[in-house]
PDB file of C-alpha atoms in Angstrom:
ATOM      1  CA  MET T 180      44.957   0.539 -52.101  1.00  0.00           C
ATOM      2  CA  TYR T 181      43.668  -1.265 -49.195  1.00  0.00           C
ATOM      3  CA  THR T 182      44.421  -4.807 -48.349  1.00  0.00           C
ATOM      4  CA  LYS T 183      41.760  -7.546 -48.157  1.00  0.00           C
ATOM      5  CA  GLU T 184      42.661  -7.898 -44.400  1.00  0.00           C
ATOM      6  CA  GLY T 185      42.301  -4.419 -43.652  1.00  0.00           C
ATOM      7  CA  LEU T 186      38.986  -4.092 -45.384  1.00  0.00           C
ATOM      8  CA  ALA T 187      37.889  -7.244 -43.552  1.00  0.00           C
ATOM      9  CA  LEU T 188      38.984  -5.715 -40.321  1.00  0.00           C
ATOM     10  CA  VAL T 189      37.248  -2.490 -40.830  1.00  0.00           C
ATOM     11  CA  ALA T 190      33.976  -4.429 -41.839  1.00  0.00           C
ATOM     12  CA  ARG T 191      34.181  -6.416 -38.469  1.00  0.00           C
ATOM     13  CA  ILE T 192      34.838  -3.288 -36.508  1.00  0.00           C
ATOM     14  CA  GLU T 193      31.835  -1.606 -38.229  1.00  0.00           C
ATOM     15  CA  GLU T 194      29.459  -4.629 -37.697  1.00  0.00           C
ATOM     16  CA  SER T 195      30.734  -4.739 -34.065  1.00  0.00           C
ATOM     17  CA  GLU T 196      29.965  -1.180 -33.544  1.00  0.00           C
ATOM     18  CA  MET T 197      26.357  -1.609 -35.221  1.00  0.00           C
ATOM     19  CA  ALA T 198      25.672  -4.577 -33.106  1.00  0.00           C
ATOM     20  CA  LEU T 199      26.669  -2.393 -29.961  1.00  0.00           C
ATOM     21  CA  ILE T 200      24.576   0.513 -31.174  1.00  0.00           C
ATOM     22  CA  ASN T 201      21.595  -1.741 -31.846  1.00  0.00           C
ATOM     23  CA  SER T 202      21.938  -3.424 -28.410  1.00  0.00           C
ATOM     24  CA  PHE T 203      21.995  -0.068 -26.972  1.00  0.00           C
ATOM     25  CA  CYS T 204      19.090   1.213 -28.738  1.00  0.00           C
ATOM     26  CA  GLU T 205      16.960  -1.930 -27.944  1.00  0.00           C
ATOM     27  CA  ALA T 206      17.899  -1.686 -24.085  1.00  0.00           C
ATOM     28  CA  ASN T 207      16.775   1.885 -24.037  1.00  0.00           C
ATOM     29  CA  LYS T 208      13.625   1.053 -26.081  1.00  0.00           C
ATOM     30  CA  ALA T 209      12.818  -1.892 -23.705  1.00  0.00           C
ATOM     31  CA  GLY T 210      13.485   0.490 -20.781  1.00  0.00           C
ATOM     32  CA  ASP T 211      10.976   3.103 -22.209  1.00  0.00           C
ATOM     33  CA  GLU T 212       8.517   0.331 -22.739  1.00  0.00           C
ATOM     34  CA  ALA T 213       8.900  -0.979 -19.043  1.00  0.00           C
ATOM     35  CA  VAL T 214       8.525   2.694 -17.705  1.00  0.00           C
ATOM     36  CA  LYS T 215       5.334   3.139 -19.544  1.00  0.00           C
ATOM     37  CA  LYS T 216       4.059  -0.168 -18.158  1.00  0.00           C
ATOM     38  CA  GLU T 217       5.211   0.927 -14.684  1.00  0.00           C
ATOM     39  CA  ASP T 218       7.692  -2.163 -14.622  1.00  0.00           C
ATOM     40  CA  CYS T 219      10.205  -0.352 -12.460  1.00  0.00           C
ATOM     41  CA  VAL T 220      12.647  -3.263 -12.038  1.00  0.00           C
ATOM     42  CA  LEU T 221      12.754  -4.131 -15.719  1.00  0.00           C
ATOM     43  CA  ALA T 222      13.240  -0.499 -16.761  1.00  0.00           C
ATOM     44  CA  LYS T 223      16.075  -0.098 -14.201  1.00  0.00           C
ATOM     45  CA  LYS T 224      17.706  -3.411 -15.510  1.00  0.00           C
ATOM     46  CA  MET T 225      17.464  -2.103 -19.165  1.00  0.00           C
ATOM     47  CA  TYR T 226      18.801   1.421 -18.623  1.00  0.00           C
ATOM     48  CA  THR T 227      21.634  -0.068 -16.563  1.00  0.00           C
ATOM     49  CA  ASN T 228      22.300  -2.469 -19.495  1.00  0.00           C
ATOM     50  CA  ALA T 229      22.315   0.454 -21.934  1.00  0.00           C
ATOM     51  CA  MET T 230      24.787   2.454 -19.683  1.00  0.00           C
ATOM     52  CA  THR T 231      27.154  -0.469 -19.636  1.00  0.00           C
ATOM     53  CA  LEU T 232      27.146  -0.788 -23.327  1.00  0.00           C
ATOM     54  CA  LEU T 233      27.827   2.924 -24.044  1.00  0.00           C
ATOM     55  CA  PRO T 234      28.844   4.781 -20.808  1.00  0.00           C
ATOM     56  CA  SER T 235      29.175   8.164 -22.417  1.00  0.00           C
ATOM     57  CA  GLU T 236      25.585   8.404 -23.685  1.00  0.00           C
ATOM     58  CA  GLN T 237      23.304  10.413 -21.384  1.00  0.00           C
ATOM     59  CA  TYR T 238      19.893   9.074 -22.375  1.00  0.00           C
ATOM     60  CA  PRO T 239      19.645   6.011 -20.116  1.00  0.00           C
ATOM     61  CA  VAL T 240      21.202   8.249 -17.307  1.00  0.00           C
ATOM     62  CA  THR T 241      18.550  10.817 -17.578  1.00  0.00           C
ATOM     63  CA  GLN T 242      15.895   8.076 -17.962  1.00  0.00           C
ATOM     64  CA  MET T 243      17.018   6.494 -14.610  1.00  0.00           C
ATOM     65  CA  ALA T 244      15.253   9.519 -13.028  1.00  0.00           C
ATOM     66  CA  LYS T 245      11.902   8.274 -14.238  1.00  0.00           C
ATOM     67  CA  VAL T 246      12.772   4.850 -12.970  1.00  0.00           C
ATOM     68  CA  GLY T 247      13.355   6.508  -9.620  1.00  0.00           C
ATOM     69  CA  ASP T 248      10.003   8.249  -9.930  1.00  0.00           C
ATOM     70  CA  CYS T 249       8.420   4.820 -10.826  1.00  0.00           C
ATOM     71  CA  PHE T 250       9.625   3.148  -7.610  1.00  0.00           C
ATOM     72  CA  LYS T 251       8.294   6.107  -5.601  1.00  0.00           C
ATOM     73  CA  MET T 252       4.881   5.850  -7.003  1.00  0.00           C
ATOM     74  CA  ARG T 253       5.000   2.098  -6.590  1.00  0.00           C
ATOM     75  CA  GLU T 254       5.824   2.690  -2.864  1.00  0.00           C
ATOM     76  CA  GLU T 255       3.191   5.243  -2.322  1.00  0.00           C
ATOM     77  CA  ILE T 256       0.658   3.006  -4.038  1.00  0.00           C
ATOM     78  CA  ALA T 257       1.696   0.160  -1.652  1.00  0.00           C
ATOM     79  CA  LYS T 258       1.585   2.549   1.374  1.00  0.00           C
ATOM     80  CA  ARG T 259      -1.921   3.481   0.524  1.00  0.00           C
ATOM     81  CA  ALA T 260      -3.136  -0.029   0.031  1.00  0.00           C
ATOM     82  CA  GLU T 261      -1.781  -0.839   3.448  1.00  0.00           C
ATOM     83  CA  GLU T 262      -3.478   2.104   5.087  1.00  0.00           C
ATOM     84  CA  MET T 263      -6.734   0.999   3.330  1.00  0.00           C
ATOM     85  CA  ILE T 264      -6.423  -2.564   4.678  1.00  0.00           C
ATOM     86  CA  THR T 265      -5.632  -1.312   7.932  1.00  0.00           C
ATOM     87  CA  LYS T 266      -8.453   1.090   8.067  1.00  0.00           C
ATOM     88  CA  GLN T 267     -10.814  -1.600   6.775  1.00  0.00           C
ATOM     89  CA  ALA T 268      -9.830  -3.892   9.549  1.00  0.00           C
ATOM     90  CA  LEU T 269     -10.462  -1.436  12.090  1.00  0.00           C
ATOM     91  CA  GLU T 270     -13.714  -0.416  10.698  1.00  0.00           C
ATOM     92  CA  GLU T 271     -14.745  -4.176  10.733  1.00  0.00           C
ATOM     93  CA  LYS T 272     -13.578  -4.587  14.349  1.00  0.00           C
ATOM     94  CA  TYR T 273     -15.522  -1.617  15.362  1.00  0.00           C
ATOM     95  CA  THR T 274     -18.695  -2.620  13.700  1.00  0.00           C
ATOM     96  CA  GLU T 275     -18.452  -6.252  15.222  1.00  0.00           C
ATOM     97  CA  ALA T 276     -17.865  -4.605  18.712  1.00  0.00           C
ATOM     98  CA  LEU T 277     -20.991  -2.459  18.334  1.00  0.00           C
ATOM     99  CA  LYS T 278     -23.037  -5.435  17.010  1.00  0.00           C
ATOM    100  CA  LYS T 279     -21.963  -7.355  19.977  1.00  0.00           C
ATOM    101  CA  ALA T 280     -22.842  -4.530  22.384  1.00  0.00           C
ATOM    102  CA  ASP T 281     -26.048  -3.578  20.823  1.00  0.00           C
ATOM    103  CA  ASP T 282     -27.247  -7.184  20.892  1.00  0.00           C
ATOM    104  CA  ALA T 283     -26.338  -7.564  24.496  1.00  0.00           C
ATOM    105  CA  PHE T 284     -27.869  -4.110  25.294  1.00  0.00           C
ATOM    106  CA  SER T 285     -31.318  -5.264  23.696  1.00  0.00           C
ATOM    107  CA  THR T 286     -31.289  -8.351  25.855  1.00  0.00           C
ATOM    108  CA  LYS T 287     -30.203  -6.357  29.107  1.00  0.00           C
ATOM    109  CA  ASN T 288     -26.853  -8.196  29.331  1.00  0.00           C
ATOM    110  CA  TRP T 289     -25.201  -5.107  30.704  1.00  0.00           C
ATOM    111  CA  SER T 290     -21.544  -6.653  31.111  1.00  0.00           C
ATOM    112  CA  ILE T 291     -21.389  -7.967  27.799  1.00  0.00           C
ATOM    113  CA  ALA T 292     -22.871  -4.680  26.261  1.00  0.00           C
ATOM    114  CA  LYS T 293     -20.255  -2.686  28.349  1.00  0.00           C
ATOM    115  CA  GLU T 294     -17.589  -4.773  27.043  1.00  0.00           C
ATOM    116  CA  GLY T 295     -18.536  -4.304  23.442  1.00  0.00           C
ATOM    117  CA  TYR T 296     -18.933  -0.522  23.883  1.00  0.00           C
ATOM    118  CA  THR T 297     -15.477  -0.354  25.453  1.00  0.00           C
ATOM    119  CA  GLU T 298     -14.039  -2.306  22.879  1.00  0.00           C
ATOM    120  CA  ALA T 299     -15.664  -0.031  20.152  1.00  0.00           C
ATOM    121  CA  LEU T 300     -14.116   2.986  21.860  1.00  0.00           C
ATOM    122  CA  SER T 301     -10.760   1.342  21.950  1.00  0.00           C
ATOM    123  CA  VAL T 302     -10.849   1.232  18.112  1.00  0.00           C
ATOM    124  CA  LYS T 303     -12.533   4.587  17.609  1.00  0.00           C
ATOM    125  CA  ALA T 304     -11.952   6.723  20.742  1.00  0.00           C
ATOM    126  CA  ASN T 305     -13.750   9.919  19.398  1.00  0.00           C
ATOM    127  CA  GLU T 306     -17.074   8.199  18.506  1.00  0.00           C
ATOM    128  CA  GLN T 307     -20.089   9.384  20.542  1.00  0.00           C
ATOM    129  CA  TYR T 308     -22.361   6.564  20.047  1.00  0.00           C
ATOM    130  CA  PRO T 309     -20.499   4.028  22.264  1.00  0.00           C
ATOM    131  CA  LYS T 310     -19.778   6.687  24.751  1.00  0.00           C
ATOM    132  CA  TYR T 311     -23.517   7.470  25.074  1.00  0.00           C
ATOM    133  CA  LYS T 312     -24.333   3.768  25.201  1.00  0.00           C
ATOM    134  CA  LEU T 313     -21.743   3.234  27.967  1.00  0.00           C
ATOM    135  CA  SER T 314     -23.231   5.836  30.085  1.00  0.00           C
ATOM    136  CA  ALA T 315     -26.632   4.284  29.459  1.00  0.00           C
ATOM    137  CA  VAL T 316     -25.309   0.842  30.355  1.00  0.00           C
ATOM    138  CA  ASP T 317     -23.770   2.288  33.644  1.00  0.00           C
ATOM    139  CA  LYS T 318     -27.021   3.968  34.364  1.00  0.00           C
ATOM    140  CA  MET T 319     -29.122   0.572  33.878  1.00  0.00           C
ATOM    141  CA  MET T 320     -26.547  -1.452  35.828  1.00  0.00           C
ATOM    142  CA  ALA T 321     -26.779   1.223  38.885  1.00  0.00           C
ATOM    143  CA  GLU T 322     -30.450   0.960  38.623  1.00  0.00           C
ATOM    144  CA  GLU T 323     -30.554  -2.770  38.665  1.00  0.00           C
ATOM    145  CA  ALA T 324     -28.209  -2.601  41.600  1.00  0.00           C
ATOM    146  CA  ILE T 325     -30.489  -0.397  43.518  1.00  0.00           C
ATOM    147  CA  VAL T 326     -33.486  -2.753  42.635  1.00  0.00           C
ATOM    148  CA  LYS T 327     -31.583  -5.651  43.826  1.00  0.00           C
ATOM    149  CA  ASP T 328     -30.314  -3.890  47.107  1.00  0.00           C
ATOM    150  CA  ASP T 329     -33.835  -2.839  47.715  1.00  0.00           C
ATOM    151  CA  GLN T 330     -35.095  -6.490  47.245  1.00  0.00           C
ATOM    152  CA  THR T 331     -32.500  -7.877  49.558  1.00  0.00           C
ATOM    153  CA  LYS T 332     -33.488  -5.309  52.298  1.00  0.00           C
ATOM    154  CA  ALA T 333     -37.122  -6.269  51.898  1.00  0.00           C
TER     155      ALA T 333
END
């Protein structure tokens, strides 16, 4: 027969093992939910916790690959967002430079127009419009210089 102390010890061991298994399962479940919600940091924390509870179990180890993918995806999203912000800022700078240049061109303020079109080209070097307008500004400035020169000679 078993002694009372022996049975109590077995019960405590069984209870302790069940608590450990439950904690392991809860950590994995929380990790799975975190991965679904794309909460990479929490998922990593939960799977790491599960691995420390039962190091020989492979499930949290294999799930860590999903966590790695989650971090990669997050980095890619952040990179794309940064690229979009940069592109938008350049587009705004280009548009502002063109507006300044076009306004100056319409009032025949050639130096400001030239400055604006040059600035626009510094943002988008392959755009044809500011190149075309710069040549027009240069032509107008040259014509005005000829007229001014003729007036001083007369």
